[in-house]
Short mmCIF file of C-alpha atoms in Angstrom, two decimals:
data_model
loop_
_atom_site.label_atom_id
_atom_site.label_comp_id
_atom_site.label_asym_id
_atom_site.label_seq_id
_atom_site.Cartn_x
_atom_site.Cartn_y
_atom_site.Cartn_z
CA MET A 124 0.02 0.21 0.11
CA PHE A 125 1.04 4.00 0.22
CA SER A 126 3.35 5.35 2.94
CA THR A 127 3.14 8.05 4.93
CA PRO A 128 4.74 11.12 3.93
CA PRO A 129 6.02 11.51 7.30
CA LEU A 130 7.27 7.98 7.94
CA VAL A 131 9.30 8.80 4.13
CA PHE A 132 11.14 11.67 5.19
CA PHE A 133 11.75 10.10 8.42
CA PHE A 134 13.51 6.83 7.62
CA LYS A 135 15.10 8.25 3.82
CA ARG A 136 15.86 11.64 4.89
CA GLU A 137 14.30 13.21 1.63
CA THR A 138 14.17 16.82 1.20
CA PRO A 139 10.69 18.41 1.88
CA ALA A 140 10.89 18.75 -1.79
CA ALA A 141 10.73 15.11 -2.00
CA VAL A 142 7.91 15.01 0.57
CA VAL A 143 5.78 17.28 -1.45
CA ALA A 144 6.36 15.45 -4.78
CA THR A 145 5.74 12.12 -3.18
CA THR A 146 2.87 13.35 -1.30
CA ARG A 147 1.14 14.25 -4.63
CA ASN A 148 1.93 11.57 -6.63
CA ASP A 149 0.41 9.66 -3.40
CA PHE A 150 -2.67 11.52 -3.56
CA ILE A 151 -3.00 11.38 -7.15
CA LEU A 152 -2.77 7.49 -7.32
CA TRP A 153 -4.92 7.57 -4.28
CA SER A 154 -7.81 9.47 -6.43
CA VAL A 155 -7.16 7.15 -8.99
CA CYS A 156 -7.72 4.11 -7.30
CA VAL A 157 -11.13 5.51 -5.35
CA VAL A 158 -12.59 6.51 -8.95
CA SER A 159 -12.01 3.20 -10.43
CA ILE A 160 -13.40 1.26 -7.07
CA ALA A 161 -16.63 3.62 -7.31
CA SER A 162 -16.76 3.17 -10.88
CA LEU A 163 -16.57 -0.64 -10.56
CA ILE A 164 -19.04 -0.33 -7.59
CA VAL A 165 -21.44 1.48 -9.61
CA PHE A 166 -21.19 -0.40 -12.69
CA LEU A 167 -21.85 -3.67 -10.53
CA LEU A 168 -24.76 -2.03 -8.86
CA LEU A 169 -26.22 -1.14 -12.38
CA VAL A 170 -25.60 -4.69 -13.97
CA VAL A 171 -27.50 -5.98 -10.73
CA LEU A 172 -30.35 -3.40 -11.03
CA ASP A 173 -30.57 -3.99 -14.87
CA VAL A 174 -30.93 -8.13 -14.24
CA LEU A 175 -33.50 -7.44 -11.95
CA THR A 176 -35.43 -4.69 -13.56
CA ARG A 177 -35.48 -7.57 -16.63
CA LYS A 178 -37.32 -9.85 -14.24
CA VAL A 179 -39.70 -7.78 -13.05
CA PHE A 180 -40.36 -6.75 -16.97
CA LYS A 181 -40.96 -10.51 -17.79
CA SER A 182 -44.85 -9.96 -16.64
CA LYS A 183 -47.07 -10.71 -19.43
CA LYS A 184 -48.82 -7.11 -18.55
CA THR A 185 -45.07 -5.11 -19.63
CA PRO A 186 -44.29 -4.69 -23.25
CA PRO A 187 -41.71 -7.25 -24.15
CA LEU A 188 -38.04 -6.62 -24.15
CA ILE A 189 -36.05 -6.45 -27.36
CA GLU A 190 -33.74 -9.24 -27.65
CA TRP A 191 -30.52 -9.57 -30.67
CA ASN A 192 -28.21 -12.00 -31.69
CA GLY A 193 -30.02 -15.17 -30.93
CA GLY A 194 -31.20 -13.90 -27.35
CA LEU A 195 -28.21 -12.70 -25.78
CA LYS A 196 -28.50 -9.51 -23.25
CA ILE A 197 -25.99 -7.51 -22.71
CA PRO A 198 -26.79 -5.74 -19.01
CA LEU A 199 -26.40 -1.93 -19.26
CA VAL A 200 -25.56 -1.61 -23.11
CA GLY A 201 -28.80 -3.71 -24.15
CA GLY A 202 -30.65 -1.85 -26.99
CA MET A 203 -28.04 0.96 -27.50
CA LEU A 204 -26.24 -0.84 -29.95
CA GLU A 205 -28.91 -0.90 -32.16
CA PHE A 206 -30.59 2.34 -31.37
CA LEU A 207 -26.79 3.89 -32.73
CA LYS A 208 -27.29 1.93 -35.86
CA GLY A 209 -30.55 4.14 -36.08
CA PRO A 210 -34.02 4.09 -34.67
CA MET A 211 -35.64 3.56 -38.21
CA LYS A 212 -33.34 0.63 -38.79
CA LEU A 213 -34.17 -0.75 -34.81
CA MET A 214 -37.99 -0.39 -35.55
CA ALA A 215 -38.17 -2.22 -39.13
CA LYS A 216 -35.88 -5.00 -37.30
CA ALA A 217 -38.00 -5.13 -34.29
CA PHE A 218 -41.64 -4.41 -35.85
CA PRO A 219 -42.04 -7.90 -37.37
CA LYS A 220 -41.63 -9.86 -34.03
CA TYR A 221 -42.64 -7.44 -31.59
CA GLY A 222 -45.49 -5.58 -33.18
CA GLU A 223 -46.89 -2.13 -32.28
CA VAL A 224 -45.43 -1.93 -28.75
CA PHE A 225 -41.77 -3.14 -27.49
CA THR A 226 -39.30 -1.62 -25.19
CA VAL A 227 -35.87 -1.23 -25.81
CA PRO A 228 -33.07 -1.20 -22.79
CA VAL A 229 -30.61 1.90 -23.14
CA PHE A 230 -28.01 1.97 -19.84
CA HIS A 231 -30.60 2.17 -17.07
CA GLU A 232 -33.54 3.63 -19.11
CA ARG A 233 -36.30 1.80 -21.02
CA ILE A 234 -37.43 3.21 -24.07
CA THR A 235 -40.92 1.59 -25.19
CA PHE A 236 -41.97 2.23 -28.61
CA LEU A 237 -45.68 3.05 -29.43
CA ILE A 238 -46.08 2.53 -33.21
CA GLY A 239 -49.25 3.38 -35.14
CA PRO A 240 -52.62 5.36 -33.87
CA LYS A 241 -54.19 2.37 -31.74
CA VAL A 242 -51.65 2.46 -29.23
CA SER A 243 -50.05 6.10 -29.32
CA GLU A 244 -53.03 7.75 -28.26
CA PHE A 245 -52.32 8.16 -24.84
CA PHE A 246 -49.14 9.36 -25.91
CA PHE A 247 -50.74 12.43 -27.65
CA LYS A 248 -53.70 13.12 -25.42
CA ALA A 249 -52.24 12.76 -21.81
CA LYS A 250 -51.32 15.74 -19.67
CA ASP A 251 -48.12 17.00 -19.30
CA VAL A 252 -48.04 15.53 -15.45
CA GLU A 253 -48.58 12.50 -17.09
CA MET A 254 -46.43 12.50 -20.20
CA SER A 255 -43.77 15.10 -19.87
CA GLN A 256 -41.65 16.66 -22.28
CA LYS A 257 -39.09 18.12 -20.31
CA GLU A 258 -37.08 15.24 -19.25
CA VAL A 259 -36.26 14.15 -22.45
CA TYR A 260 -35.50 17.49 -24.11
CA GLU A 261 -33.63 18.93 -21.53
CA PHE A 262 -30.94 18.85 -23.70
CA ASN A 263 -31.98 21.80 -25.41
CA VAL A 264 -31.26 23.79 -22.42
CA PRO A 265 -27.80 25.27 -23.35
CA THR A 266 -28.84 26.33 -26.55
CA PHE A 267 -31.97 27.75 -25.61
CA GLY A 268 -31.04 29.20 -22.46
CA LYS A 269 -31.95 29.53 -18.66
CA GLY A 270 -35.69 29.93 -17.84
CA VAL A 271 -37.64 29.06 -20.75
CA VAL A 272 -39.19 26.13 -22.03
CA PHE A 273 -37.47 22.84 -21.15
CA ASP A 274 -36.17 24.91 -18.18
CA VAL A 275 -39.15 25.77 -16.40
CA ASP A 276 -42.16 23.59 -14.47
CA HIS A 277 -45.34 22.50 -16.31
CA GLN A 278 -47.37 25.88 -15.33
CA THR A 279 -44.79 28.15 -16.40
CA ARG A 280 -44.05 26.18 -19.53
CA ALA A 281 -47.80 26.86 -20.47
CA GLU A 282 -47.98 30.40 -20.16
CA GLN A 283 -44.91 30.63 -22.31
CA PHE A 284 -46.59 28.11 -24.65
CA ARG A 285 -49.57 30.86 -24.54
CA PHE A 286 -46.79 33.62 -25.82
CA PHE A 287 -46.27 31.67 -29.06
CA ALA A 288 -49.72 30.73 -29.41
CA ASP A 289 -50.07 34.90 -29.40
CA SER A 290 -47.30 34.93 -31.70
CA LEU A 291 -49.50 32.75 -33.84
CA LYS A 292 -52.87 34.51 -34.18
CA SER A 293 -54.36 34.89 -37.03
CA GLU A 294 -54.34 38.66 -37.68
CA ARG A 295 -50.04 38.28 -36.86
CA LEU A 296 -49.85 35.03 -39.47
CA ARG A 297 -52.12 38.22 -42.13
CA THR A 298 -48.84 40.64 -41.48
CA TYR A 299 -46.22 37.45 -41.97
CA VAL A 300 -47.60 36.52 -45.23
CA GLY A 301 -46.86 40.18 -46.76
CA MET A 302 -43.00 39.28 -45.62
CA MET A 303 -42.95 36.02 -46.78
CA VAL A 304 -43.76 37.30 -50.40
CA LYS A 305 -41.43 39.90 -50.73
CA GLU A 306 -38.66 37.68 -49.60
CA ALA A 307 -40.03 35.28 -52.08
CA ASP A 308 -39.93 37.51 -54.60
CA ALA A 309 -36.75 39.42 -54.26
CA PHE A 310 -35.08 35.72 -53.88
CA PHE A 311 -36.17 34.03 -57.13
CA GLU A 312 -35.74 37.47 -59.21
CA LYS A 313 -32.21 36.80 -58.79
CA TRP A 314 -32.43 33.16 -60.41
CA GLY A 315 -32.33 34.51 -63.87
CA ASP A 316 -34.27 33.03 -66.77
CA GLU A 317 -32.61 29.13 -66.15
CA GLY A 318 -30.39 27.25 -64.08
CA GLU A 319 -29.78 24.61 -62.01
CA VAL A 320 -29.83 24.70 -58.19
CA ASP A 321 -29.08 22.41 -55.23
CA LEU A 322 -33.15 22.55 -54.17
CA LEU A 323 -32.33 22.35 -50.08
CA ASP A 324 -29.57 24.58 -50.27
CA SER A 325 -31.61 27.28 -51.61
CA LEU A 326 -34.66 26.76 -49.62
CA SER A 327 -32.89 26.86 -46.69
CA GLU A 328 -31.44 30.05 -47.06
CA LEU A 329 -34.64 31.49 -48.01
CA ILE A 330 -36.51 29.94 -45.09
CA VAL A 331 -33.68 31.67 -42.94
CA LEU A 332 -34.57 35.14 -44.56
CA THR A 333 -38.25 34.82 -44.35
CA ALA A 334 -37.85 33.65 -40.33
CA SER A 335 -35.13 36.64 -39.97
CA ARG A 336 -38.12 38.74 -41.22
CA CYS A 337 -40.89 37.54 -39.28
CA LEU A 338 -39.27 36.08 -36.41
CA LEU A 339 -36.34 38.18 -35.08
CA GLY A 340 -37.28 41.23 -36.53
CA ARG A 341 -36.47 44.22 -39.22
CA GLU A 342 -33.15 45.35 -37.14
CA ILE A 343 -31.95 42.12 -37.37
CA ARG A 344 -32.84 41.44 -41.11
CA GLU A 345 -31.86 44.48 -42.24
CA ASN A 346 -28.79 45.39 -40.42
CA LEU A 347 -27.23 42.59 -38.44
CA PHE A 348 -28.36 39.22 -40.93
CA SER A 349 -25.04 37.97 -41.54
CA GLU A 350 -23.53 38.27 -38.08
CA VAL A 351 -26.64 36.83 -36.39
CA THR A 352 -26.69 34.02 -39.05
CA ALA A 353 -23.57 33.02 -38.78
CA LEU A 354 -23.90 32.60 -34.26
CA VAL A 355 -27.14 30.62 -35.52
CA HIS A 356 -25.35 28.35 -37.70
CA ASP A 357 -22.76 27.66 -34.88
CA LEU A 358 -25.69 27.46 -32.61
CA ASP A 359 -27.14 24.70 -34.87
CA LYS A 360 -24.17 22.58 -34.99
CA GLY A 361 -23.55 22.32 -31.41
CA MET A 362 -26.56 20.20 -31.14
CA VAL A 363 -25.25 16.69 -32.02
CA PRO A 364 -26.33 13.24 -30.99
CA LEU A 365 -23.95 13.55 -28.18
CA SER A 366 -25.78 16.29 -26.87
CA VAL A 367 -28.88 13.79 -26.44
CA PHE A 368 -26.97 12.50 -23.06
CA PHE A 369 -24.25 14.37 -22.66
CA PRO A 370 -25.17 18.56 -23.29
CA TYR A 371 -22.47 19.81 -21.55
CA ALA A 372 -19.64 17.42 -22.96
CA PRO A 373 -16.38 19.62 -23.34
CA ILE A 374 -16.62 19.05 -27.10
CA GLU A 375 -15.51 21.86 -29.63
CA ALA A 376 -18.91 21.67 -30.96
CA HIS A 377 -20.47 22.85 -27.36
CA ARG A 378 -17.73 25.53 -27.00
CA LYS A 379 -18.64 27.04 -30.41
CA ARG A 380 -22.51 26.49 -29.12
CA ASP A 381 -21.78 28.22 -26.04
CA LYS A 382 -20.04 31.25 -27.53
CA ALA A 383 -22.66 31.79 -30.03
CA ARG A 384 -25.17 31.66 -27.51
CA LYS A 385 -23.37 34.71 -25.22
CA ASP A 386 -22.72 36.55 -28.16
CA LEU A 387 -26.65 36.52 -29.61
CA ALA A 388 -27.44 37.61 -26.18
CA LEU A 389 -25.18 40.70 -26.24
CA ILE A 390 -26.74 41.48 -30.02
CA PHE A 391 -30.31 40.76 -28.94
CA ASP A 392 -29.79 42.52 -25.48
CA LYS A 393 -29.08 45.60 -27.62
CA VAL A 394 -32.10 45.47 -29.89
CA ILE A 395 -34.74 44.67 -27.36
CA GLN A 396 -33.59 47.51 -24.91
CA ALA A 397 -33.75 49.78 -27.73
CA ARG A 398 -37.34 48.78 -28.26
CA ARG A 399 -38.36 48.95 -25.23
CA GLU A 400 -36.90 52.30 -24.59
CA SER A 401 -38.44 53.80 -27.70
CA GLY A 402 -41.69 52.23 -27.64
CA SER A 403 -41.71 50.82 -31.25
CA LEU A 404 -44.23 48.28 -31.63
CA GLU A 405 -43.11 46.06 -34.78
CA PRO A 406 -45.37 43.58 -36.60
CA ASP A 407 -43.03 40.30 -35.59
CA VAL A 408 -42.68 37.72 -33.31
CA LEU A 409 -40.15 39.35 -31.16
CA GLN A 410 -42.28 42.03 -30.31
CA THR A 411 -44.89 39.56 -29.21
CA PHE A 412 -42.17 38.31 -26.34
CA ILE A 413 -41.49 41.46 -25.55
CA ASP A 414 -44.78 42.61 -24.86
CA ALA A 415 -45.59 38.86 -23.18
CA ARG A 416 -46.83 39.02 -19.59
CA TYR A 417 -47.23 36.51 -17.20
CA LYS A 418 -50.46 36.15 -15.02
CA ASP A 419 -48.61 37.70 -12.14
CA GLY A 420 -47.67 40.42 -14.57
CA SER A 421 -44.04 39.94 -14.95
CA LYS A 422 -42.80 39.57 -18.31
CA LEU A 423 -39.22 37.90 -19.96
CA THR A 424 -35.96 38.89 -19.21
CA ASN A 425 -33.97 40.22 -22.55
CA ASP A 426 -32.37 36.72 -22.56
CA GLN A 427 -35.22 35.16 -21.91
CA VAL A 428 -37.11 36.72 -25.32
CA LEU A 429 -33.96 35.55 -26.98
CA GLY A 430 -34.58 31.80 -25.51
CA MET A 431 -38.11 31.72 -26.78
CA LEU A 432 -37.16 33.23 -30.24
CA ILE A 433 -34.57 30.43 -30.30
CA ALA A 434 -36.34 28.01 -29.60
CA VAL A 435 -39.24 28.79 -32.07
CA LEU A 436 -36.48 29.28 -34.66
CA PHE A 437 -34.97 25.53 -34.27
CA ALA A 438 -38.75 24.53 -34.39
CA GLY A 439 -39.21 25.51 -37.71
CA GLN A 440 -36.19 26.28 -39.47
CA HIS A 441 -35.00 22.86 -40.28
CA THR A 442 -38.26 21.30 -40.48
CA SER A 443 -39.63 23.75 -42.78
CA SER A 444 -36.42 23.90 -45.20
CA ILE A 445 -36.62 20.55 -45.41
CA THR A 446 -40.27 19.50 -46.12
CA SER A 447 -40.73 22.40 -48.76
CA THR A 448 -37.53 20.44 -50.23
CA TRP A 449 -39.61 17.60 -50.52
CA THR A 450 -42.64 18.95 -51.39
CA GLY A 451 -40.52 20.34 -54.44
CA LEU A 452 -38.66 16.88 -55.29
CA LEU A 453 -41.47 15.03 -55.31
CA ALA A 454 -44.18 17.19 -57.31
CA ILE A 455 -40.86 17.20 -60.09
CA ALA A 456 -40.73 13.59 -60.19
CA ASN A 457 -44.06 13.07 -60.02
CA LYS A 458 -44.50 16.01 -62.43
CA GLU A 459 -46.87 14.55 -65.17
CA ARG A 460 -49.21 13.10 -62.63
CA VAL A 461 -49.07 15.93 -60.21
CA MET A 462 -47.71 19.12 -61.63
CA PRO A 463 -51.17 19.78 -63.57
CA TYR A 464 -53.13 19.74 -60.18
CA LEU A 465 -50.77 22.56 -58.86
CA GLU A 466 -50.51 24.50 -62.02
CA GLN A 467 -54.23 25.01 -62.82
CA GLU A 468 -54.97 25.72 -59.24
CA GLN A 469 -52.60 28.46 -59.47
CA GLN A 470 -54.12 29.33 -62.85
CA LYS A 471 -57.82 29.36 -61.37
CA ILE A 472 -56.56 31.86 -58.57
CA MET A 473 -55.13 33.94 -60.22
CA LYS A 474 -58.14 34.64 -62.51
CA LYS A 475 -59.73 35.41 -59.44
CA HIS A 476 -57.23 37.59 -57.20
CA GLY A 477 -54.41 38.64 -60.04
CA THR A 478 -51.04 38.08 -58.79
CA LYS A 479 -51.75 38.60 -55.02
CA ILE A 480 -50.97 36.53 -52.75
CA ASP A 481 -52.18 36.65 -48.84
CA PHE A 482 -53.28 34.65 -46.00
CA ASP A 483 -56.80 33.99 -47.47
CA VAL A 484 -55.35 33.00 -51.20
CA LEU A 485 -53.23 30.74 -49.76
CA ALA A 486 -55.94 29.29 -48.02
CA GLU A 487 -57.81 28.62 -50.90
CA MET A 488 -54.87 26.40 -52.25
CA ASP A 489 -55.93 23.04 -51.27
CA GLU A 490 -54.09 21.17 -54.33
CA LEU A 491 -51.03 22.85 -52.97
CA HIS A 492 -51.94 21.91 -49.38
CA PHE A 493 -52.23 18.32 -49.99
CA ALA A 494 -48.77 18.20 -51.71
CA VAL A 495 -46.97 19.57 -48.60
CA LYS A 496 -48.92 17.23 -46.27
CA GLU A 497 -48.01 14.47 -48.51
CA ALA A 498 -44.46 15.17 -48.92
CA LEU A 499 -44.58 15.49 -45.22
CA ARG A 500 -46.72 12.21 -44.55
CA MET A 501 -43.84 10.28 -46.37
CA HIS A 502 -40.42 12.60 -44.97
CA PRO A 503 -41.46 13.90 -41.72
CA PRO A 504 -37.74 15.83 -40.76
CA LEU A 505 -38.96 14.40 -37.39
CA ILE A 506 -38.84 10.59 -37.25
CA MET A 507 -39.04 10.17 -33.43
CA LEU A 508 -41.25 12.12 -30.52
CA LEU A 509 -40.42 11.59 -27.02
CA ARG A 510 -41.60 11.81 -23.66
CA LYS A 511 -41.47 10.49 -20.33
CA ALA A 512 -44.05 8.56 -18.45
CA GLN A 513 -44.92 10.35 -15.26
CA VAL A 514 -47.88 7.60 -14.53
CA ASN A 515 -48.35 3.62 -15.32
CA PHE A 516 -50.90 3.60 -18.27
CA ASP A 517 -52.41 1.07 -20.53
CA VAL A 518 -52.37 0.30 -24.60
CA GLU A 519 -54.13 -2.33 -26.62
CA THR A 520 -52.40 -3.57 -30.03
CA SER A 521 -54.63 -3.61 -32.95
CA ASP A 522 -54.38 -7.64 -32.75
CA GLY A 523 -55.75 -7.20 -29.12
CA LYS A 524 -52.59 -7.70 -27.12
CA LYS A 525 -52.98 -5.81 -23.35
CA TYR A 526 -49.72 -4.01 -21.84
CA THR A 527 -49.07 -1.60 -18.96
CA VAL A 528 -46.40 0.63 -19.98
CA PRO A 529 -44.80 1.64 -16.76
CA LYS A 530 -43.83 4.86 -14.83
CA GLY A 531 -40.45 6.21 -15.64
CA HIS A 532 -40.41 4.67 -19.20
CA ILE A 533 -39.14 6.88 -22.20
CA CYS A 534 -42.15 6.70 -24.71
CA ALA A 535 -41.35 7.00 -28.21
CA THR A 536 -43.82 7.08 -31.36
CA SER A 537 -42.70 7.69 -34.96
CA PRO A 538 -44.34 9.50 -37.74
CA ALA A 539 -41.60 8.40 -40.33
CA PHE A 540 -42.46 4.74 -39.31
CA ALA A 541 -46.05 4.80 -38.56
CA HIS A 542 -46.86 6.94 -41.65
CA ARG A 543 -45.70 4.05 -44.11
CA MET A 544 -48.14 1.05 -41.74
CA ASP A 545 -50.82 -0.29 -44.45
CA SER A 546 -52.78 -0.32 -41.80
CA VAL A 547 -52.63 3.14 -41.59
CA PHE A 548 -52.54 4.75 -45.22
CA LYS A 549 -53.55 2.58 -48.21
CA ASN A 550 -50.35 2.17 -50.50
CA PRO A 551 -48.31 4.00 -48.09
CA ASN A 552 -45.00 3.93 -50.18
CA THR A 553 -46.91 5.65 -53.16
CA TYR A 554 -46.78 9.73 -53.47
CA ASP A 555 -50.46 10.47 -53.68
CA PRO A 556 -51.38 14.09 -52.72
CA GLN A 557 -55.01 13.17 -53.28
CA ARG A 558 -55.15 11.05 -50.63
CA PHE A 559 -56.27 13.95 -48.66
CA LYS A 560 -59.02 15.15 -50.23
CA SER A 561 -61.42 12.44 -48.34
CA ASP A 562 -60.21 13.35 -44.32
CA GLU A 563 -61.34 9.82 -43.28
CA ASN A 564 -58.25 8.95 -41.17
CA LYS A 565 -58.36 8.04 -37.41
CA PHE A 566 -56.97 10.02 -34.56
CA ALA A 567 -52.93 10.27 -34.90
CA SER A 568 -53.21 8.37 -38.13
CA TYR A 569 -51.33 11.98 -39.52
CA ILE A 570 -49.00 12.81 -36.93
CA GLY A 571 -46.26 15.24 -39.21
CA PHE A 572 -47.16 17.97 -36.79
CA GLY A 573 -48.06 15.60 -33.79
CA ALA A 574 -51.63 15.23 -32.55
CA GLY A 575 -53.93 16.25 -29.52
CA ARG A 576 -52.69 18.01 -26.67
CA HIS A 577 -49.17 17.79 -28.80
CA GLY A 578 -50.46 19.24 -31.93
CA CYS A 579 -47.70 21.59 -33.08
CA MET A 580 -48.55 25.00 -32.58
CA GLY A 581 -46.73 26.32 -35.86
CA GLU A 582 -48.68 24.24 -38.39
CA THR A 583 -50.80 26.99 -39.81
CA PHE A 584 -47.46 28.86 -40.31
CA ALA A 585 -45.20 26.00 -41.57
CA PHE A 586 -48.04 25.68 -44.15
CA MET A 587 -48.61 29.42 -45.34
CA GLN A 588 -44.76 29.65 -45.20
CA ILE A 589 -44.24 26.95 -47.62
CA LYS A 590 -47.18 27.57 -49.76
CA THR A 591 -46.40 30.87 -50.11
CA ILE A 592 -42.81 29.70 -51.89
CA TRP A 593 -44.29 27.13 -54.44
CA SER A 594 -47.22 29.54 -55.30
CA VAL A 595 -44.48 31.77 -56.55
CA LEU A 596 -42.28 29.08 -58.10
CA ILE A 597 -45.22 27.58 -59.52
CA ARG A 598 -46.71 30.87 -60.84
CA ASN A 599 -42.96 31.68 -62.48
CA PHE A 600 -40.84 28.51 -63.36
CA GLU A 601 -41.09 25.20 -65.01
CA PHE A 602 -39.04 22.27 -63.30
CA ASP A 603 -37.01 19.22 -64.29
CA LEU A 604 -35.48 16.64 -61.52
CA ILE A 605 -31.44 16.35 -62.49
CA GLY A 606 -30.77 12.45 -61.45
CA ASP A 607 -32.58 10.15 -59.20
CA LEU A 608 -34.67 11.31 -56.28
CA PRO A 609 -32.66 11.60 -52.98
CA GLU A 610 -32.94 9.09 -50.59
CA PRO A 611 -33.59 10.63 -46.49
CA ASP A 612 -30.30 11.21 -44.61
CA TYR A 613 -30.86 9.36 -41.48
CA GLU A 614 -27.17 10.60 -39.99
CA GLY A 615 -28.77 14.12 -39.53
CA MET A 616 -30.58 14.81 -36.00
CA VAL A 617 -33.46 16.20 -38.15
CA VAL A 618 -33.53 13.83 -41.48
CA GLY A 619 -33.76 15.70 -44.77
CA PRO A 620 -32.71 14.31 -48.27
CA LYS A 621 -29.16 13.85 -49.05
CA HIS A 622 -27.56 15.86 -51.23
CA PRO A 623 -27.61 16.57 -54.16
CA CYS A 624 -31.29 17.53 -54.63
CA LYS A 625 -30.37 19.36 -58.19
CA ILE A 626 -33.21 20.67 -60.14
CA ARG A 627 -33.21 22.48 -63.58
CA TYR A 628 -35.42 25.36 -63.98
CA LYS A 629 -36.91 27.82 -66.80
CA ARG A 630 -38.63 30.82 -66.02
CA ARG A 631 -42.31 31.14 -67.74
CA ASP A 632 -43.23 33.60 -70.44
CA ARG A 633 -43.91 36.70 -68.11
CA LYS A 634 -46.81 37.70 -70.54
CA LYS A 635 -48.43 34.43 -70.74
CA ASN A 636 -47.51 32.71 -67.10
CA GLY A 637 -46.94 29.39 -68.87
CA LEU A 638 -49.19 26.75 -70.83
CA MET A 639 -50.76 24.31 -68.20
CA LYS A 640 -51.94 20.55 -69.05
CA SER A 641 -54.96 19.41 -68.08
CA PRO A 642 -55.18 16.77 -65.32
CA SER A 643 -56.78 14.34 -67.50
CA THR A 644 -53.55 14.11 -69.64
CA MET A 645 -51.85 12.59 -66.54
CA SER A 646 -49.87 9.40 -66.36
CA LYS A 647 -50.23 6.64 -63.80
CA SER A 648 -46.76 6.13 -62.58
CA PHE A 649 -45.70 7.24 -59.31
CA LYS A 650 -42.32 7.93 -57.36
CA ALA A 651 -41.71 7.87 -53.89
#
């Protein structure tokens, strides 16, 4: 074992410096041993806990635990190895064997998958005190900031969601449309008469422009756009898969994220303070959050206003750019079948309203609405939705199996997987916007924007934004797809199409505004 420094000093007559060095080395060695022993004890305890919980979960009433490699179960690691290969692969492998409900052990946690509308009903209808978002989305706190969304209790978060809802009221949305049209017209005018673009890159850029105008405010869009965009980029890149488990891990992506968050706070503090002092009223989401008041009369701090803005931006930026891209790619890939509907709709609307695009005009674009909705059905950017069960609850599968999901389980449902189930949608792998002409789907069948209590508050804004972009595009251009339709990129936190997403465009005759085919001439082929 380790000798004590006084004895060493007495017998070896070493100098005080040597004593200090020996003491330091002994302390380091002792610390390493203590940490190692403690880690081993914790590991063994977790193994015992894992084995015990597996025995408890053998009850017929609880969901089946997945087993891989001929039934081999690795304590602690469990289904983590399969999970890391990709949730879609895991579900595709587990669903045929276990059905609509199964549990994946990940370290000391249990993730119970609820796939399909019948078993996910409680997931969407439950109150926050029954199915909580906070525990599974707390990794966003370093990005959003303290005191907002997932860093507050249920009651405070409910009030903050009311602030979100206020920013998305119809009178606000009517104002946003004009901003979106202005940005889209200016953006596509730069395309010229013909050329080739990467659709995902182009629409991502445009979405950032419109988001800056509608959400972040005039000051940012007109004076600080480049600087803020660069910081938001670093903030975005700071959210990596590791962040979900270790949001404060000392990695370069997190360091850049934290610096970007601080720099954004400095910029917005000046903008917000200037608005507060001048009393100016701007028609944007920033102003809504500045004016917001809790029931007790208190207001958001400047940093919390920024946190709310970041939350809104992250909720919509990638999802809108990805969905607008898939809307175009799928329609262009099936242009003989789908484009006639979209073109004739624009022609009809222009005869009625001229070139005007506003909130009411967008509401008349049913065919375009169906196209966006179908693109989102086939390729939802968020392939998994998560909650943590705060109570035990029962589920019954389509084939009559009954399970009790225990309190403490992380619950997951998947729009991407459920939307491709034959029992939910007829010919689910076929791109067919016309399927939505008759809305006969059961509750939670279509969950591109969630459902029930957890439906996305930004759904109307998202449809409005995407329909604005594509109404401008369809009115002004004809398109061809270059190469094959891209595959989904499941490597990202938010799933979009793989690059490249190249299309060829040609501007329509500005006087004639193009010739539009009749849907009766359509071919019967599909591409999905």
